[in-house]
Amino acid sequence: MDRSLSGWINGMIGVIIFSGSLPATRVAVAQFDPVFLTVARAAIAGILALCILLVFREKWPSRRDLVSLVVIALGVVVGFPLLTALALQHVTSAHSIVFIALLPLATACFAVLRGGERPRRAFWIFAIAGSACVAGFALSQGVMASPYGDGMMLAAVLVCGLGYAEGGRLSRTLGGWQVICWALVLSLPVMVVITLTQLPPDFSAIRMPAWLGLGYVSLFSMLIGFIFWYRGLAQGGIAAVGQLQLTQPFFGLVLAALLLGESISPMMIVVTLAVILCVAGARRFAR
């Protein structure tokens, strides 16, 4: 299979998995403290990642790679989960789409700064148009703004874009699943300690939906999704494959409607088609 096509397939699988993150987080923070949710999901995923590395007897990364792994850990293991969990206490998962729409642009910018990629001018036109479609759609729904929630989401987008680009760059040499596993393992000691200090006072009061939300963000959002995502970025190009994130809000809206009862308008189909065209155009002119 063509390496670029393989990258787009892996990237799309990652996006579909990530699409459940915000609805699952919103369900989980209804009963879990955001700090506990952040560290617990990283601790659970980190233990699983350690087991994977031990089973495959992976060698320790080089000192040169450790700095990048720390950046990745701070961006996607700690920063994005914590900031979005804090934001989703003040805004709906639908409102957060306004900011998630900016994530592909942030990833593309960091792909230039950190990944050495140089997309053509037409790429940026399609990328901006795609982000504008998603953000405009979300704003048209009349969602209420929260200065605190909006600030947290903006910060989340920036640190996540950096973590995506850094992870995609490092995956070219270290491997996609190895990158996220090592980033999780580096974070594991701190995450376990904080988790133990932030335990809920009464686990019996936590209902099943919150547990399922924690399980999803721990296993899928924190580990499995990144295995496909980083492999896709490394194979197909960080800036190009990163535009697939534009489709994530619409998958997320479907899940939010099914799980949280949030509404979906017919306009969603029109905007989705426009986004698909923008993604296709961005892919064509990414290199």
mmCIF file with all atom_site columns, C-alpha atoms in Angstrom, residues 157-278:
data_model
loop_
_atom_site.group_PDB
_atom_site.id
_atom_site.type_symbol
_atom_site.label_atom_id
_atom_site.label_alt_id
_atom_site.label_comp_id
_atom_site.label_asym_id
_atom_site.label_entity_id
_atom_site.label_seq_id
_atom_site.pdbx_PDB_ins_code
_atom_site.Cartn_x
_atom_site.Cartn_y
_atom_site.Cartn_z
_atom_site.occupancy
_atom_site.B_iso_or_equiv
_atom_site.pdbx_formal_charge
_atom_site.auth_seq_id
_atom_site.auth_comp_id
_atom_site.auth_asym_id
_atom_site.auth_atom_id
_atom_site.pdbx_PDB_model_num
ATOM 1   C CA . VAL A 1 157 ? -5.401  23.573 21.277 1.00 0.00 ? 157 VAL A CA 1
ATOM 2   C CA . LEU A 1 158 ? -1.936  25.162 21.364 1.00 0.00 ? 158 LEU A CA 1
ATOM 3   C CA . VAL A 1 159 ? -0.283  22.535 23.562 1.00 0.00 ? 159 VAL A CA 1
ATOM 4   C CA . CYS A 1 160 ? -2.005  19.718 21.673 1.00 0.00 ? 160 CYS A CA 1
ATOM 5   C CA . GLY A 1 161 ? -0.914  21.053 18.279 1.00 0.00 ? 161 GLY A CA 1
ATOM 6   C CA . LEU A 1 162 ? 2.674   21.117 19.517 1.00 0.00 ? 162 LEU A CA 1
ATOM 7   C CA . GLY A 1 163 ? 2.355   17.602 20.953 1.00 0.00 ? 163 GLY A CA 1
ATOM 8   C CA . TYR A 1 164 ? 0.906   16.273 17.699 1.00 0.00 ? 164 TYR A CA 1
ATOM 9   C CA . ALA A 1 165 ? 3.613   17.828 15.542 1.00 0.00 ? 165 ALA A CA 1
ATOM 10  C CA . GLU A 1 166 ? 6.424   16.752 17.859 1.00 0.00 ? 166 GLU A CA 1
ATOM 11  C CA . GLY A 1 167 ? 5.029   13.226 18.049 1.00 0.00 ? 167 GLY A CA 1
ATOM 12  C CA . GLY A 1 168 ? 4.607   12.982 14.290 1.00 0.00 ? 168 GLY A CA 1
ATOM 13  C CA . ARG A 1 169 ? 8.175   14.167 13.755 1.00 0.00 ? 169 ARG A CA 1
ATOM 14  C CA . LEU A 1 170 ? 9.631   11.712 16.272 1.00 0.00 ? 170 LEU A CA 1
ATOM 15  C CA . SER A 1 171 ? 7.511   8.824  14.947 1.00 0.00 ? 171 SER A CA 1
ATOM 16  C CA . ARG A 1 172 ? 9.468   8.972  11.695 1.00 0.00 ? 172 ARG A CA 1
ATOM 17  C CA . THR A 1 173 ? 12.470  7.500  13.481 1.00 0.00 ? 173 THR A CA 1
ATOM 18  C CA . LEU A 1 174 ? 11.163  5.997  16.735 1.00 0.00 ? 174 LEU A CA 1
ATOM 19  C CA . GLY A 1 175 ? 7.835   4.547  15.561 1.00 0.00 ? 175 GLY A CA 1
ATOM 20  C CA . GLY A 1 176 ? 4.256   5.653  16.255 1.00 0.00 ? 176 GLY A CA 1
ATOM 21  C CA . TRP A 1 177 ? 3.275   3.291  19.067 1.00 0.00 ? 177 TRP A CA 1
ATOM 22  C CA . GLN A 1 178 ? 6.710   3.603  20.656 1.00 0.00 ? 178 GLN A CA 1
ATOM 23  C CA . VAL A 1 179 ? 6.405   7.401  20.862 1.00 0.00 ? 179 VAL A CA 1
ATOM 24  C CA . ILE A 1 180 ? 3.121   7.467  22.770 1.00 0.00 ? 180 ILE A CA 1
ATOM 25  C CA . CYS A 1 181 ? 4.126   4.519  24.962 1.00 0.00 ? 181 CYS A CA 1
ATOM 26  C CA . TRP A 1 182 ? 7.396   6.156  26.023 1.00 0.00 ? 182 TRP A CA 1
ATOM 27  C CA . ALA A 1 183 ? 5.688   9.511  26.595 1.00 0.00 ? 183 ALA A CA 1
ATOM 28  C CA . LEU A 1 184 ? 3.157   7.787  28.856 1.00 0.00 ? 184 LEU A CA 1
ATOM 29  C CA . VAL A 1 185 ? 5.839   5.843  30.715 1.00 0.00 ? 185 VAL A CA 1
ATOM 30  C CA . LEU A 1 186 ? 7.891   8.998  31.328 1.00 0.00 ? 186 LEU A CA 1
ATOM 31  C CA . SER A 1 187 ? 4.807   10.574 32.870 1.00 0.00 ? 187 SER A CA 1
ATOM 32  C CA . LEU A 1 188 ? 3.788   7.466  34.819 1.00 0.00 ? 188 LEU A CA 1
ATOM 33  C CA . PRO A 1 189 ? 5.577   7.997  38.189 1.00 0.00 ? 189 PRO A CA 1
ATOM 34  C CA . VAL A 1 190 ? 4.184   11.510 38.619 1.00 0.00 ? 190 VAL A CA 1
ATOM 35  C CA . MET A 1 191 ? 0.734   10.504 37.358 1.00 0.00 ? 191 MET A CA 1
ATOM 36  C CA . VAL A 1 192 ? 0.479   7.576  39.785 1.00 0.00 ? 192 VAL A CA 1
ATOM 37  C CA . VAL A 1 193 ? 1.495   9.707  42.786 1.00 0.00 ? 193 VAL A CA 1
ATOM 38  C CA . ILE A 1 194 ? -0.979  12.474 41.944 1.00 0.00 ? 194 ILE A CA 1
ATOM 39  C CA . THR A 1 195 ? -3.725  9.942  41.233 1.00 0.00 ? 195 THR A CA 1
ATOM 40  C CA . LEU A 1 196 ? -3.324  8.454  44.704 1.00 0.00 ? 196 LEU A CA 1
ATOM 41  C CA . THR A 1 197 ? -3.560  11.909 46.286 1.00 0.00 ? 197 THR A CA 1
ATOM 42  C CA . GLN A 1 198 ? -6.666  12.855 44.273 1.00 0.00 ? 198 GLN A CA 1
ATOM 43  C CA . LEU A 1 199 ? -8.780  9.746  44.809 1.00 0.00 ? 199 LEU A CA 1
ATOM 44  C CA . PRO A 1 200 ? -12.529 10.431 45.190 1.00 0.00 ? 200 PRO A CA 1
ATOM 45  C CA . PRO A 1 201 ? -13.680 10.159 48.814 1.00 0.00 ? 201 PRO A CA 1
ATOM 46  C CA . ASP A 1 202 ? -16.482 7.739  47.919 1.00 0.00 ? 202 ASP A CA 1
ATOM 47  C CA . PHE A 1 203 ? -16.154 5.482  44.870 1.00 0.00 ? 203 PHE A CA 1
ATOM 48  C CA . SER A 1 204 ? -19.577 3.952  45.533 1.00 0.00 ? 204 SER A CA 1
ATOM 49  C CA . ALA A 1 205 ? -21.190 7.266  44.562 1.00 0.00 ? 205 ALA A CA 1
ATOM 50  C CA . ILE A 1 206 ? -19.632 7.175  41.079 1.00 0.00 ? 206 ILE A CA 1
ATOM 51  C CA . ARG A 1 207 ? -22.134 5.920  38.503 1.00 0.00 ? 207 ARG A CA 1
ATOM 52  C CA . MET A 1 208 ? -21.393 3.629  35.582 1.00 0.00 ? 208 MET A CA 1
ATOM 53  C CA . PRO A 1 209 ? -21.452 6.347  32.835 1.00 0.00 ? 209 PRO A CA 1
ATOM 54  C CA . ALA A 1 210 ? -18.581 8.173  34.572 1.00 0.00 ? 210 ALA A CA 1
ATOM 55  C CA . TRP A 1 211 ? -16.591 4.939  34.844 1.00 0.00 ? 211 TRP A CA 1
ATOM 56  C CA . LEU A 1 212 ? -17.176 4.220  31.171 1.00 0.00 ? 212 LEU A CA 1
ATOM 57  C CA . GLY A 1 213 ? -16.043 7.748  30.311 1.00 0.00 ? 213 GLY A CA 1
ATOM 58  C CA . LEU A 1 214 ? -12.842 7.239  32.328 1.00 0.00 ? 214 LEU A CA 1
ATOM 59  C CA . GLY A 1 215 ? -12.279 3.878  30.668 1.00 0.00 ? 215 GLY A CA 1
ATOM 60  C CA . TYR A 1 216 ? -12.701 5.311  27.171 1.00 0.00 ? 216 TYR A CA 1
ATOM 61  C CA . VAL A 1 217 ? -10.356 8.267  27.622 1.00 0.00 ? 217 VAL A CA 1
ATOM 62  C CA . SER A 1 218 ? -7.776  6.036  29.316 1.00 0.00 ? 218 SER A CA 1
ATOM 63  C CA . LEU A 1 219 ? -7.677  3.183  26.824 1.00 0.00 ? 219 LEU A CA 1
ATOM 64  C CA . PHE A 1 220 ? -8.748  4.731  23.526 1.00 0.00 ? 220 PHE A CA 1
ATOM 65  C CA . SER A 1 221 ? -8.098  8.485  23.751 1.00 0.00 ? 221 SER A CA 1
ATOM 66  C CA . MET A 1 222 ? -4.819  8.196  25.626 1.00 0.00 ? 222 MET A CA 1
ATOM 67  C CA . LEU A 1 223 ? -3.238  5.145  24.006 1.00 0.00 ? 223 LEU A CA 1
ATOM 68  C CA . ILE A 1 224 ? -4.890  3.313  21.104 1.00 0.00 ? 224 ILE A CA 1
ATOM 69  C CA . GLY A 1 225 ? -5.895  6.450  19.216 1.00 0.00 ? 225 GLY A CA 1
ATOM 70  C CA . PHE A 1 226 ? -2.348  7.818  19.348 1.00 0.00 ? 226 PHE A CA 1
ATOM 71  C CA . ILE A 1 227 ? -0.862  4.593  17.985 1.00 0.00 ? 227 ILE A CA 1
ATOM 72  C CA . PHE A 1 228 ? -2.809  5.116  14.760 1.00 0.00 ? 228 PHE A CA 1
ATOM 73  C CA . TRP A 1 229 ? -2.551  8.928  14.809 1.00 0.00 ? 229 TRP A CA 1
ATOM 74  C CA . TYR A 1 230 ? 1.220   9.236  15.166 1.00 0.00 ? 230 TYR A CA 1
ATOM 75  C CA . ARG A 1 231 ? 1.774   6.513  12.586 1.00 0.00 ? 231 ARG A CA 1
ATOM 76  C CA . GLY A 1 232 ? -0.500  8.391  10.212 1.00 0.00 ? 232 GLY A CA 1
ATOM 77  C CA . LEU A 1 233 ? 1.286   11.710 10.762 1.00 0.00 ? 233 LEU A CA 1
ATOM 78  C CA . ALA A 1 234 ? 4.675   10.101 10.172 1.00 0.00 ? 234 ALA A CA 1
ATOM 79  C CA . GLN A 1 235 ? 3.575   8.354  6.977  1.00 0.00 ? 235 GLN A CA 1
ATOM 80  C CA . GLY A 1 236 ? 1.358   10.952 5.337  1.00 0.00 ? 236 GLY A CA 1
ATOM 81  C CA . GLY A 1 237 ? 2.861   14.214 6.581  1.00 0.00 ? 237 GLY A CA 1
ATOM 82  C CA . ILE A 1 238 ? 2.028   16.132 9.746  1.00 0.00 ? 238 ILE A CA 1
ATOM 83  C CA . ALA A 1 239 ? 0.402   19.142 8.097  1.00 0.00 ? 239 ALA A CA 1
ATOM 84  C CA . ALA A 1 240 ? -1.572  17.105 5.540  1.00 0.00 ? 240 ALA A CA 1
ATOM 85  C CA . VAL A 1 241 ? -2.889  14.279 7.734  1.00 0.00 ? 241 VAL A CA 1
ATOM 86  C CA . GLY A 1 242 ? -3.455  16.787 10.529 1.00 0.00 ? 242 GLY A CA 1
ATOM 87  C CA . GLN A 1 243 ? -6.293  18.270 8.452  1.00 0.00 ? 243 GLN A CA 1
ATOM 88  C CA . LEU A 1 244 ? -8.304  15.116 9.104  1.00 0.00 ? 244 LEU A CA 1
ATOM 89  C CA . GLN A 1 245 ? -8.981  16.614 12.520 1.00 0.00 ? 245 GLN A CA 1
ATOM 90  C CA . LEU A 1 246 ? -11.499 18.862 10.768 1.00 0.00 ? 246 LEU A CA 1
ATOM 91  C CA . THR A 1 247 ? -13.812 15.850 10.530 1.00 0.00 ? 247 THR A CA 1
ATOM 92  C CA . GLN A 1 248 ? -13.429 15.034 14.226 1.00 0.00 ? 248 GLN A CA 1
ATOM 93  C CA . PRO A 1 249 ? -16.053 17.554 15.451 1.00 0.00 ? 249 PRO A CA 1
ATOM 94  C CA . PHE A 1 250 ? -18.730 15.963 13.277 1.00 0.00 ? 250 PHE A CA 1
ATOM 95  C CA . PHE A 1 251 ? -17.996 12.479 14.511 1.00 0.00 ? 251 PHE A CA 1
ATOM 96  C CA . GLY A 1 252 ? -17.993 14.010 17.986 1.00 0.00 ? 252 GLY A CA 1
ATOM 97  C CA . LEU A 1 253 ? -21.367 15.670 17.414 1.00 0.00 ? 253 LEU A CA 1
ATOM 98  C CA . VAL A 1 254 ? -22.896 12.354 16.426 1.00 0.00 ? 254 VAL A CA 1
ATOM 99  C CA . LEU A 1 255 ? -21.561 10.757 19.602 1.00 0.00 ? 255 LEU A CA 1
ATOM 100 C CA . ALA A 1 256 ? -22.660 13.748 21.687 1.00 0.00 ? 256 ALA A CA 1
ATOM 101 C CA . ALA A 1 257 ? -26.162 13.401 20.270 1.00 0.00 ? 257 ALA A CA 1
ATOM 102 C CA . LEU A 1 258 ? -26.268 9.673  20.971 1.00 0.00 ? 258 LEU A CA 1
ATOM 103 C CA . LEU A 1 259 ? -24.688 9.798  24.433 1.00 0.00 ? 259 LEU A CA 1
ATOM 104 C CA . LEU A 1 260 ? -25.545 13.246 25.790 1.00 0.00 ? 260 LEU A CA 1
ATOM 105 C CA . GLY A 1 261 ? -28.732 14.122 23.932 1.00 0.00 ? 261 GLY A CA 1
ATOM 106 C CA . GLU A 1 262 ? -27.164 17.167 22.242 1.00 0.00 ? 262 GLU A CA 1
ATOM 107 C CA . SER A 1 263 ? -28.935 18.189 19.025 1.00 0.00 ? 263 SER A CA 1
ATOM 108 C CA . ILE A 1 264 ? -27.728 17.826 15.436 1.00 0.00 ? 264 ILE A CA 1
ATOM 109 C CA . SER A 1 265 ? -29.084 20.072 12.677 1.00 0.00 ? 265 SER A CA 1
ATOM 110 C CA . PRO A 1 266 ? -29.372 19.214 8.951  1.00 0.00 ? 266 PRO A CA 1
ATOM 111 C CA . MET A 1 267 ? -26.785 21.940 8.296  1.00 0.00 ? 267 MET A CA 1
ATOM 112 C CA . MET A 1 268 ? -24.226 19.541 9.738  1.00 0.00 ? 268 MET A CA 1
ATOM 113 C CA . ILE A 1 269 ? -24.378 17.451 6.552  1.00 0.00 ? 269 ILE A CA 1
ATOM 114 C CA . VAL A 1 270 ? -23.729 20.487 4.338  1.00 0.00 ? 270 VAL A CA 1
ATOM 115 C CA . VAL A 1 271 ? -20.811 21.664 6.449  1.00 0.00 ? 271 VAL A CA 1
ATOM 116 C CA . THR A 1 272 ? -19.382 18.138 6.591  1.00 0.00 ? 272 THR A CA 1
ATOM 117 C CA . LEU A 1 273 ? -19.314 17.950 2.791  1.00 0.00 ? 273 LEU A CA 1
ATOM 118 C CA . ALA A 1 274 ? -17.589 21.352 2.640  1.00 0.00 ? 274 ALA A CA 1
ATOM 119 C CA . VAL A 1 275 ? -15.018 20.181 5.172  1.00 0.00 ? 275 VAL A CA 1
ATOM 120 C CA . ILE A 1 276 ? -14.332 17.013 3.189  1.00 0.00 ? 276 ILE A CA 1
ATOM 121 C CA . LEU A 1 277 ? -13.627 19.135 0.104  1.00 0.00 ? 277 LEU A CA 1
ATOM 122 C CA . CYS A 1 278 ? -11.262 21.341 2.117  1.00 0.00 ? 278 CYS A CA 1
#
